[in-house]
Coordinates of C-alpha atoms and ligand atoms in Angstrom, one line a residue:
M1 CA -29.1 41.0 -63.1
Q2 CA -29.7 43.4 -60.2
K3 CA -26.9 44.1 -57.8
F4 CA -26.8 44.0 -54.1
Y5 CA -23.5 45.0 -52.3
I6 CA -23.7 44.8 -48.5
T7 CA -21.0 45.7 -46.1
T8 CA -20.6 45.4 -42.3
P9 CA -18.3 47.7 -40.2
I10 CA -14.8 46.3 -40.1
F11 CA -14.2 45.2 -36.6
Y12 CA -11.4 46.4 -34.2
I13 CA -9.1 43.6 -33.3
N14 CA -8.3 44.6 -29.7
D15 CA -11.3 42.5 -28.7
T16 CA -12.7 39.1 -29.6
P17 CA -16.2 38.9 -31.2
H18 CA -19.2 39.1 -28.9
I19 CA -22.9 38.7 -29.6
G20 CA -23.3 42.4 -30.4
H21 CA -20.9 42.0 -33.3
A22 CA -22.7 38.7 -34.2
Y23 CA -25.9 40.7 -34.4
T24 CA -24.5 43.0 -37.1
M25 CA -23.1 39.9 -39.0
F26 CA -26.4 38.1 -38.8
L27 CA -28.3 41.1 -40.1
A28 CA -26.0 41.4 -43.1
D29 CA -25.9 37.7 -43.8
T30 CA -29.7 37.5 -43.7
A31 CA -30.0 40.4 -46.1
A32 CA -27.5 38.7 -48.4
N33 CA -29.4 35.4 -48.2
Y34 CA -32.7 37.2 -49.0
Y35 CA -31.3 39.0 -52.0
R36 CA -29.5 35.8 -53.3
L37 CA -32.9 34.0 -53.1
R38 CA -34.3 36.8 -55.1
D39 CA -31.7 36.2 -57.8
Y40 CA -29.7 39.4 -57.2
D41 CA -26.0 39.4 -57.8
V42 CA -24.9 39.7 -54.2
Y43 CA -21.5 40.8 -52.8
F44 CA -21.0 40.7 -49.0
L45 CA -17.9 42.4 -47.5
T46 CA -16.6 42.2 -44.0
G47 CA -13.2 42.3 -42.3
T48 CA -11.0 43.8 -39.6
D49 CA -9.9 47.3 -38.8
E50 CA -6.2 46.9 -37.8
N51 CA -4.4 50.2 -38.1
S52 CA -5.6 51.7 -34.9
Q53 CA -4.0 52.9 -31.7
K54 CA -5.9 50.1 -29.9
T55 CA -4.0 47.5 -31.9
L56 CA -0.7 49.0 -30.9
E57 CA -1.6 49.3 -27.2
R58 CA -3.0 45.8 -27.0
A59 CA 0.1 44.3 -28.8
K60 CA 2.4 46.2 -26.4
K61 CA 0.4 44.8 -23.4
D62 CA 0.7 41.2 -24.8
N63 CA 4.4 41.8 -25.5
I64 CA 4.1 40.8 -29.2
T65 CA 4.6 42.9 -32.3
P66 CA 1.5 44.6 -33.7
Y67 CA 2.0 42.6 -36.9
D68 CA 1.9 39.2 -35.0
F69 CA -1.0 40.4 -32.9
S70 CA -3.0 41.4 -36.0
E71 CA -2.3 38.1 -37.7
K72 CA -3.6 36.2 -34.6
M73 CA -6.7 38.4 -34.1
A74 CA -7.7 38.7 -37.7
S75 CA -7.7 34.9 -37.9
N76 CA -9.8 34.7 -34.7
W77 CA -12.5 37.0 -36.3
F78 CA -12.4 35.2 -39.6
E79 CA -12.7 31.8 -38.0
T80 CA -15.5 32.9 -35.7
W81 CA -17.6 34.0 -38.7
K82 CA -16.7 30.9 -40.7
K83 CA -17.8 28.7 -37.8
M84 CA -21.1 30.6 -37.6
N85 CA -21.6 29.9 -41.3
I86 CA -21.6 33.6 -42.4
K87 CA -21.3 33.6 -46.1
F88 CA -19.3 36.7 -46.9
N89 CA -17.6 37.0 -50.3
R90 CA -14.5 38.9 -49.0
F91 CA -12.8 39.4 -45.7
I92 CA -10.7 42.5 -45.9
R93 CA -7.9 43.4 -43.6
T94 CA -6.8 47.0 -43.5
S95 CA -3.2 45.9 -43.1
E96 CA -3.3 44.5 -46.7
K97 CA -0.9 46.2 -49.1
Q98 CA -3.7 46.6 -51.8
H99 CA -5.9 48.5 -49.3
S100 CA -3.2 50.9 -48.2
I101 CA -2.4 51.7 -51.9
I102 CA -6.0 52.6 -52.5
V103 CA -6.2 54.7 -49.3
Q104 CA -3.1 56.6 -50.3
N105 CA -4.4 57.2 -53.8
I106 CA -7.7 58.7 -52.5
F107 CA -5.8 60.8 -49.9
K108 CA -3.6 62.2 -52.7
K109 CA -6.6 62.8 -55.0
I110 CA -8.4 64.8 -52.3
Y111 CA -5.1 66.7 -51.5
D112 CA -4.6 67.5 -55.1
N113 CA -8.3 68.8 -55.3
G114 CA -7.4 71.2 -52.5
D115 CA -9.6 69.7 -49.7
I116 CA -6.7 68.5 -47.5
Y117 CA -4.4 71.1 -45.8
K118 CA -1.8 71.2 -43.0
N119 CA -2.5 72.8 -39.7
I120 CA -1.8 72.5 -35.9
Y121 CA -4.1 70.2 -34.0
K122 CA -4.5 70.9 -30.4
G123 CA -7.0 69.0 -28.4
L124 CA -8.2 65.7 -27.0
Y125 CA -8.2 62.2 -28.4
C126 CA -10.0 59.1 -27.2
T127 CA -8.2 55.9 -28.2
G128 CA -11.3 53.8 -27.3
C129 CA -13.4 55.7 -29.9
E130 CA -10.4 56.5 -32.1
E131 CA -11.9 60.0 -32.3
F132 CA -10.9 63.6 -31.7
K133 CA -13.1 65.0 -29.0
T134 CA -14.2 68.4 -27.9
Q135 CA -14.6 69.2 -24.1
K136 CA -18.4 69.4 -24.3
D137 CA -18.5 65.7 -25.4
L138 CA -16.7 64.6 -22.2
I139 CA -17.3 64.1 -18.5
D140 CA -15.5 66.8 -16.5
E141 CA -14.2 68.1 -19.9
K142 CA -11.7 65.2 -20.1
I143 CA -13.3 61.7 -19.6
C144 CA -14.9 59.8 -22.4
P145 CA -18.4 58.9 -21.4
L146 CA -18.3 55.6 -23.4
H147 CA -14.9 54.3 -22.3
K148 CA -14.7 56.0 -18.9
K149 CA -11.1 56.9 -19.6
E150 CA -9.3 60.2 -19.7
C151 CA -8.6 61.5 -23.2
K152 CA -5.1 62.1 -24.4
E153 CA -4.0 65.7 -24.9
I154 CA -2.5 66.1 -28.3
C155 CA -0.7 69.1 -29.9
E156 CA 0.9 68.3 -33.3
E157 CA 0.9 69.3 -36.9
N158 CA -1.6 67.3 -38.9
Y159 CA -3.3 67.2 -42.2
F160 CA -6.9 68.4 -42.1
F161 CA -9.9 67.5 -44.3
K162 CA -12.3 70.4 -45.2
L163 CA -15.3 68.6 -43.8
S164 CA -17.0 72.0 -43.1
K165 CA -17.3 72.6 -46.8
Y166 CA -19.6 69.6 -47.3
K167 CA -22.3 70.3 -44.7
K168 CA -24.9 71.7 -47.2
K169 CA -24.2 69.0 -49.8
I170 CA -24.7 66.2 -47.3
L171 CA -27.9 67.9 -45.9
N172 CA -29.4 68.1 -49.3
H173 CA -28.4 64.6 -50.2
I174 CA -30.1 63.2 -47.1
K175 CA -33.2 65.2 -47.7
N176 CA -33.5 64.4 -51.4
N177 CA -32.8 60.7 -51.0
P178 CA -35.2 59.2 -48.5
E179 CA -33.5 55.8 -48.8
F180 CA -30.0 57.2 -47.8
I181 CA -30.4 56.7 -44.1
I182 CA -32.7 54.0 -42.7
P183 CA -34.6 54.0 -40.3
E184 CA -36.3 57.3 -40.3
E185 CA -35.6 58.1 -36.6
K186 CA -31.8 57.8 -37.2
K187 CA -32.1 59.9 -40.3
N188 CA -33.8 62.6 -38.3
E189 CA -31.1 62.5 -35.6
I190 CA -28.4 63.1 -38.2
L191 CA -30.4 65.8 -39.9
S192 CA -31.0 67.7 -36.6
M193 CA -27.3 67.3 -35.7
L194 CA -26.3 68.8 -39.1
E195 CA -28.9 71.6 -38.8
S196 CA -28.0 72.6 -35.2
E197 CA -24.2 72.2 -35.1
S198 CA -21.5 73.7 -37.2
L199 CA -19.3 71.2 -38.9
Q200 CA -15.6 71.6 -38.2
D201 CA -12.7 70.5 -40.5
I202 CA -11.2 67.3 -39.1
S203 CA -7.7 66.1 -38.6
I204 CA -7.0 63.1 -40.8
S205 CA -3.4 62.2 -39.9
R206 CA -1.3 61.6 -36.9
Q207 CA 2.4 62.5 -36.4
N208 CA 5.2 60.1 -35.6
N209 CA 2.9 57.2 -35.2
N210 CA 4.7 54.2 -36.6
W211 CA 1.6 52.0 -37.0
G212 CA -0.8 52.7 -39.9
I213 CA -0.7 53.8 -43.5
P214 CA 1.8 56.6 -44.2
V215 CA 0.6 59.8 -45.8
P216 CA 1.7 59.3 -49.4
F217 CA 3.8 62.4 -49.7
D218 CA 4.9 62.8 -46.0
D219 CA 6.5 59.9 -44.1
S220 CA 6.3 61.6 -40.8
Q221 CA 2.5 61.3 -40.7
T222 CA 0.1 58.3 -40.8
I223 CA -3.4 58.5 -42.1
Y224 CA -6.2 58.8 -39.4
V225 CA -7.7 55.3 -38.8
W226 CA -11.3 56.3 -39.7
F227 CA -10.2 57.8 -43.0
D228 CA -8.3 54.6 -43.7
A229 CA -11.1 52.2 -42.4
L230 CA -14.0 53.8 -44.3
I231 CA -12.1 53.3 -47.6
N232 CA -12.3 49.5 -47.1
Y233 CA -15.7 49.7 -48.7
L234 CA -14.0 50.6 -51.9
S235 CA -10.8 48.6 -51.6
G236 CA -12.9 45.5 -50.7
I237 CA -14.3 45.6 -54.3
D238 CA -10.9 46.5 -55.8
Y239 CA -11.6 50.2 -56.6
P240 CA -11.4 51.4 -59.3
N241 CA -11.4 48.1 -61.2
E242 CA -14.0 45.6 -62.4
K243 CA -15.7 44.6 -59.2
Y244 CA -16.1 48.2 -58.2
K245 CA -17.6 49.0 -61.6
I246 CA -20.1 46.1 -61.1
F247 CA -21.2 46.8 -57.5
W248 CA -20.7 50.5 -56.7
P249 CA -23.0 52.4 -55.9
E250 CA -25.5 49.6 -55.4
T251 CA -24.1 49.7 -51.9
R252 CA -25.9 49.2 -48.5
H253 CA -23.7 49.9 -45.5
L254 CA -25.0 48.2 -42.4
I255 CA -23.7 49.8 -39.2
G256 CA -24.4 50.2 -35.5
K257 CA -25.7 53.5 -34.2
D258 CA -22.3 54.2 -32.4
I259 CA -20.6 55.0 -35.7
S260 CA -23.4 56.8 -37.6
K261 CA -21.6 60.2 -37.7
F262 CA -18.6 58.7 -39.4
H263 CA -20.8 56.9 -42.0
C264 CA -23.4 59.5 -42.6
I265 CA -21.3 62.7 -42.5
M266 CA -17.6 62.0 -42.9
W267 CA -17.8 59.2 -45.4
P268 CA -20.1 60.9 -47.9
S269 CA -17.9 64.0 -47.7
I270 CA -14.8 62.0 -48.4
L271 CA -16.6 60.4 -51.4
I272 CA -17.8 63.7 -52.8
A273 CA -14.3 65.2 -52.4
A274 CA -12.8 62.2 -54.3
G275 CA -15.4 62.5 -57.0
I276 CA -17.1 59.1 -56.2
K277 CA -20.8 58.5 -56.2
L278 CA -22.5 58.0 -52.8
P279 CA -23.8 54.6 -51.6
K280 CA -27.5 53.8 -51.9
S281 CA -28.3 53.3 -48.2
I282 CA -26.9 53.3 -44.8
F283 CA -28.8 51.0 -42.5
I284 CA -28.3 51.9 -38.8
H285 CA -29.2 49.3 -36.2
G286 CA -29.5 49.5 -32.4
F287 CA -27.5 47.8 -29.7
F288 CA -27.8 44.7 -27.6
T289 CA -27.0 45.4 -24.0
I290 CA -26.4 43.0 -21.1
E291 CA -28.4 44.0 -18.1
G292 CA -28.6 47.5 -19.6
E293 CA -24.8 47.9 -20.0
K294 CA -22.9 48.2 -23.2
M295 CA -21.0 44.9 -23.9
S296 CA -17.3 45.2 -23.7
K297 CA -14.2 43.5 -22.5
S298 CA -13.5 46.2 -20.0
L299 CA -16.9 45.7 -18.3
N300 CA -16.3 41.9 -18.5
N301 CA -19.9 41.2 -19.6
A302 CA -19.3 40.2 -23.2
I303 CA -20.8 36.9 -24.4
N304 CA -18.9 34.8 -26.9
P305 CA -21.4 33.9 -29.7
L306 CA -19.6 30.5 -30.3
K307 CA -20.6 29.4 -26.7
I308 CA -24.2 29.5 -27.9
T309 CA -23.8 28.4 -31.5
D310 CA -21.6 25.4 -30.7
K311 CA -24.5 24.0 -28.6
Y312 CA -27.6 25.2 -30.4
G313 CA -26.5 26.1 -33.9
A314 CA -25.7 29.5 -35.4
N315 CA -29.2 29.9 -37.1
S316 CA -30.9 29.6 -33.7
L317 CA -28.9 32.5 -32.4
R318 CA -29.5 34.4 -35.6
Y319 CA -33.2 33.9 -35.2
Y320 CA -33.3 35.0 -31.6
L321 CA -31.2 38.1 -32.1
L322 CA -33.1 39.2 -35.2
S323 CA -36.5 38.5 -33.7
D324 CA -36.0 40.2 -30.4
I325 CA -35.4 43.8 -31.3
S326 CA -36.9 45.7 -34.2
F327 CA -34.4 47.2 -36.5
G328 CA -33.0 50.5 -35.2
N329 CA -34.1 49.9 -31.6
D330 CA -31.9 48.7 -28.7
G331 CA -32.6 45.5 -26.7
N332 CA -31.4 43.4 -23.9
F333 CA -29.9 40.0 -24.5
S334 CA -31.4 37.3 -22.4
I335 CA -30.7 33.6 -22.6
K336 CA -34.1 32.8 -21.2
R337 CA -35.7 34.7 -24.1
F338 CA -33.5 32.8 -26.5
F339 CA -34.9 29.5 -25.3
E340 CA -38.5 30.8 -25.3
R341 CA -38.1 32.1 -28.9
I342 CA -36.7 28.9 -30.3
N343 CA -39.2 26.6 -28.4
N344 CA -42.3 28.7 -28.8
D345 CA -41.8 30.1 -32.3
L346 CA -40.1 27.2 -34.0
S347 CA -40.6 23.9 -32.2
D348 CA -44.2 24.5 -31.0
N349 CA -45.2 26.5 -34.1
F350 CA -43.7 25.8 -37.6
G351 CA -42.0 22.6 -36.4
N352 CA -45.2 21.3 -34.7
A353 CA -47.4 22.0 -37.7
L354 CA -45.0 20.2 -40.0
R355 CA -44.8 17.2 -37.6
R356 CA -48.6 17.0 -37.3
V357 CA -49.1 17.1 -41.1
C358 CA -46.4 14.5 -41.8
V359 CA -47.4 12.1 -39.0
L360 CA -51.1 12.2 -40.1
A361 CA -50.2 11.7 -43.7
K362 CA -48.1 8.7 -42.9
K363 CA -50.8 7.2 -40.7
N364 CA -53.4 7.5 -43.4
N365 CA -51.1 6.5 -46.2
I366 CA -51.3 9.9 -47.9
E367 CA -48.3 11.1 -50.0
I368 CA -47.3 14.7 -49.6
N369 CA -45.7 15.4 -52.9
L370 CA -46.0 19.1 -53.7
V371 CA -44.8 20.6 -56.9
Q372 CA -41.5 22.5 -56.5
K373 CA -41.6 26.3 -56.6
K374 CA -39.1 29.1 -56.5
F375 CA -38.6 31.8 -53.9
N376 CA -39.8 34.7 -56.2
E377 CA -43.0 32.8 -57.0
I378 CA -43.7 32.5 -53.3
L379 CA -42.7 36.1 -52.5
K380 CA -45.5 37.4 -54.8
N381 CA -48.1 36.0 -52.5
H382 CA -46.6 37.8 -49.5
P383 CA -46.1 41.5 -50.2
E384 CA -46.2 42.4 -46.6
Y385 CA -43.3 40.1 -45.9
Q386 CA -41.4 41.6 -48.8
N387 CA -41.9 45.1 -47.6
L388 CA -40.6 44.2 -44.2
M389 CA -37.5 42.4 -45.6
D390 CA -36.7 45.2 -48.0
C391 CA -36.2 47.6 -45.1
F392 CA -34.3 45.1 -43.0
N393 CA -37.3 44.8 -40.6
F394 CA -36.4 41.2 -39.9
C395 CA -38.2 41.3 -36.6
G396 CA -41.4 42.2 -38.4
A397 CA -40.9 39.5 -41.0
I398 CA -40.4 36.9 -38.3
S399 CA -43.6 38.0 -36.6
Y400 CA -45.4 37.6 -40.0
I401 CA -44.0 34.0 -40.3
R402 CA -44.9 33.3 -36.6
E403 CA -48.5 34.5 -37.1
N404 CA -48.9 32.4 -40.2
G405 CA -47.5 29.3 -38.4
T406 CA -50.0 29.9 -35.6
S407 CA -52.9 30.0 -37.9
I408 CA -51.9 26.8 -39.6
N409 CA -51.8 25.1 -36.3
Q410 CA -55.2 26.6 -35.3
L411 CA -56.7 25.4 -38.6
I412 CA -55.5 21.8 -38.0
S413 CA -56.9 21.9 -34.5
I414 CA -60.3 23.2 -35.8
E415 CA -60.5 20.8 -38.7
K416 CA -59.4 17.8 -36.6
P417 CA -58.4 15.6 -39.6
W418 CA -57.6 12.7 -37.1
E419 CA -61.4 12.4 -36.4
L420 CA -62.3 12.0 -40.0
K421 CA -62.9 8.7 -41.8
N422 CA -63.0 9.7 -45.4
K423 CA -59.4 9.5 -46.8
K424 CA -60.1 12.1 -49.5
E425 CA -61.3 14.7 -46.9
I426 CA -58.2 14.0 -44.8
E427 CA -56.0 14.3 -47.8
N428 CA -57.5 17.7 -48.8
I429 CA -56.9 19.1 -45.3
L430 CA -53.3 17.8 -45.2
I431 CA -52.3 18.9 -48.6
D432 CA -53.8 22.4 -48.0
K433 CA -51.7 22.7 -44.8
A434 CA -48.6 21.3 -46.5
A435 CA -48.9 23.9 -49.2
K436 CA -49.1 26.7 -46.6
L437 CA -46.1 25.3 -44.7
Y438 CA -44.2 25.0 -48.0
E439 CA -44.7 28.7 -48.5
L440 CA -43.7 29.5 -45.0
S441 CA -40.5 27.4 -45.4
F442 CA -39.4 29.8 -48.1
L443 CA -40.1 32.8 -46.0
L444 CA -38.0 31.3 -43.3
E445 CA -35.1 30.5 -45.6
P446 CA -33.1 33.8 -45.2
F447 CA -33.0 33.0 -41.5
F448 CA -32.7 29.2 -41.5
P449 CA -31.2 28.3 -44.9
E450 CA -30.4 24.6 -44.2
E451 CA -33.5 23.8 -42.1
S452 CA -35.8 25.5 -44.6
K453 CA -34.3 23.5 -47.5
K454 CA -35.0 20.3 -45.5
A455 CA -38.6 21.3 -44.9
Q456 CA -39.0 22.0 -48.6
N457 CA -37.6 18.6 -49.4
I458 CA -39.9 16.9 -46.9
L459 CA -43.0 18.6 -48.4
T460 CA -42.0 17.8 -52.0
G461 CA -41.6 14.2 -51.1
N462 CA -37.8 14.1 -51.4
L463 CA -37.0 13.5 -47.7
D464 CA -38.6 11.7 -44.9
L465 CA -39.3 13.8 -41.8
E466 CA -38.0 11.1 -39.6
D467 CA -34.5 11.3 -41.3
S468 CA -34.4 14.9 -40.3
I469 CA -35.8 16.2 -37.0
L470 CA -36.6 19.8 -37.6
F471 CA -36.6 22.4 -34.9
P472 CA -36.5 20.1 -31.8
K473 CA -37.1 21.7 -28.4
I474 CA -33.9 22.9 -26.7
E475 CA -33.3 22.5 -23.0
M476 CA -32.5 25.4 -20.8
S477 CA -30.7 23.2 -18.3
A478 CA -28.1 22.4 -21.0
T479 CA -26.4 25.8 -20.7
Ligands
LIG1 N1 -13.7 49.7 -36.5 C1 -14.8 50.5 -36.4 C2 -15.7 50.4 -37.6 C3 -15.1 50.9 -38.9 S1 -16.1 50.7 -40.3 C4 -15.3 51.5 -41.5 C5 -15.6 49.9 -35.2 N2 -15.4 48.7 -34.8 S2 -16.1 47.9 -33.5 O1 -15.5 46.6 -33.5 O2 -15.9 48.7 -32.3 O3 -17.6 47.9 -33.8 C6 -18.2 47.5 -35.0 C7 -19.7 47.3 -34.9 O4 -20.0 46.2 -34.0 C8 -20.6 48.4 -34.4 O5 -20.8 49.5 -35.3 C9 -21.8 47.6 -34.3 O6 -22.3 47.4 -35.6 C10 -21.4 46.3 -33.7 N3 -21.6 46.3 -32.3 C11 -20.6 46.4 -31.3 N4 -21.2 46.2 -30.1 C12 -22.5 46.0 -30.3 C13 -23.6 45.7 -29.5 N5 -23.5 45.6 -28.2 N6 -24.9 45.5 -30.1 C14 -25.0 45.6 -31.4 N7 -24.0 45.8 -32.2 C15 -22.8 46.0 -31.7 O7 -16.4 50.7 -34.6

């Protein structure tokens, strides 16, 4: 059985989930659904990134211990994804003991191999990004352009990782493995960054920081949160044990463009230094903005996904987010577009064709009773859809479904079965359209698992359309 291991970034817990985070989750969940339908052995990992300075600062502000704060927030993230019916296999928390043991083991292994050394770090640190900065990255040489906050000046003794040593290896790997970074434009950005800039060794520990995972042989230092967080992709499959042996390196990391340097440069370097194979692909997606601004608590423009999914269902939000921006590009979230997408694409398109066929069949006493098929059988007839799905171009796959739905409706309008008298002729038309809709219902299944199953049951004569209204129109006034 072929393997498909998909990961999302683990989320910082100083914030609650917003629709940008939901976008990442829906992408991963849809890919997992698709590969499950294709009979792959799928493992889907997500979780929370808890050992950061942000956690400490937020807990202080709320006047609770970082431990209690983490418990509360991790359960908020977990419950949100559960309510949105995201079918992950494991939810990892970086505060888990098992994770910290694995992080310490890998740190020690790289130290023993000679790629970690002690030195003085003097420079700037942005807690928002959890990243060491150079003056040229900053506004007025001190303000983070993303978080609009002044960076902290740090001067302390740290452990450093010999990142500079890996530049050539990473460059070669990216060039020799066209599937390593997807899409192409993002790959080119990383390549030109690597080709034009020198790679500096990086600090991978912090001094006297009593939150986080201690350096295994030096209690006065904790491991840098990105070094710790990236390793969740291994600890989440119990490295180096059975699950790791099954799923690594059949790994696809799905990430937002904001964290591509960490995943495309730092992470592969850590893996090579630890003697571990590199993941198969890193899929980098774009960002949803609200009125052109990054979504964040500090800008007070974040939209809670549950507000939408409680009213209209999680799959509707998934469909809208995935259909509105093509993979890798940025897009603007608009509630008006959400209604348009659901009503035009689903209710007036696939839903309408299904209703027309079923109503006409009932009226003429015709039984729609198609032979059941499997996803892989259907997929063979739609190579274009398969190519789009394979590179996470869900927006393209949705357009393909929409165009097919439109042409079924057009055919019904041209053939006008309601004007015919001969039952056999009517039957031929309806069965032909039902068969086309049946195929489409499979193509919709990674996006709308429950609704698609219902459509399949209706078309194979196992469910009455009236018992299950599919894709009703949604009302804008209800928000
Ligand atoms: N904790 C780190 C990741 C460590 S992974 C080893 C982190 N967390 S985060 O919570 O700030 O963001 C995680 C991810 O959320 C981003 O990479 C991106 O996938 C997603 N998004 C956050 N805001 C988003 C949008 N506005 N739009 C789309 N995705 C967004 O970075």
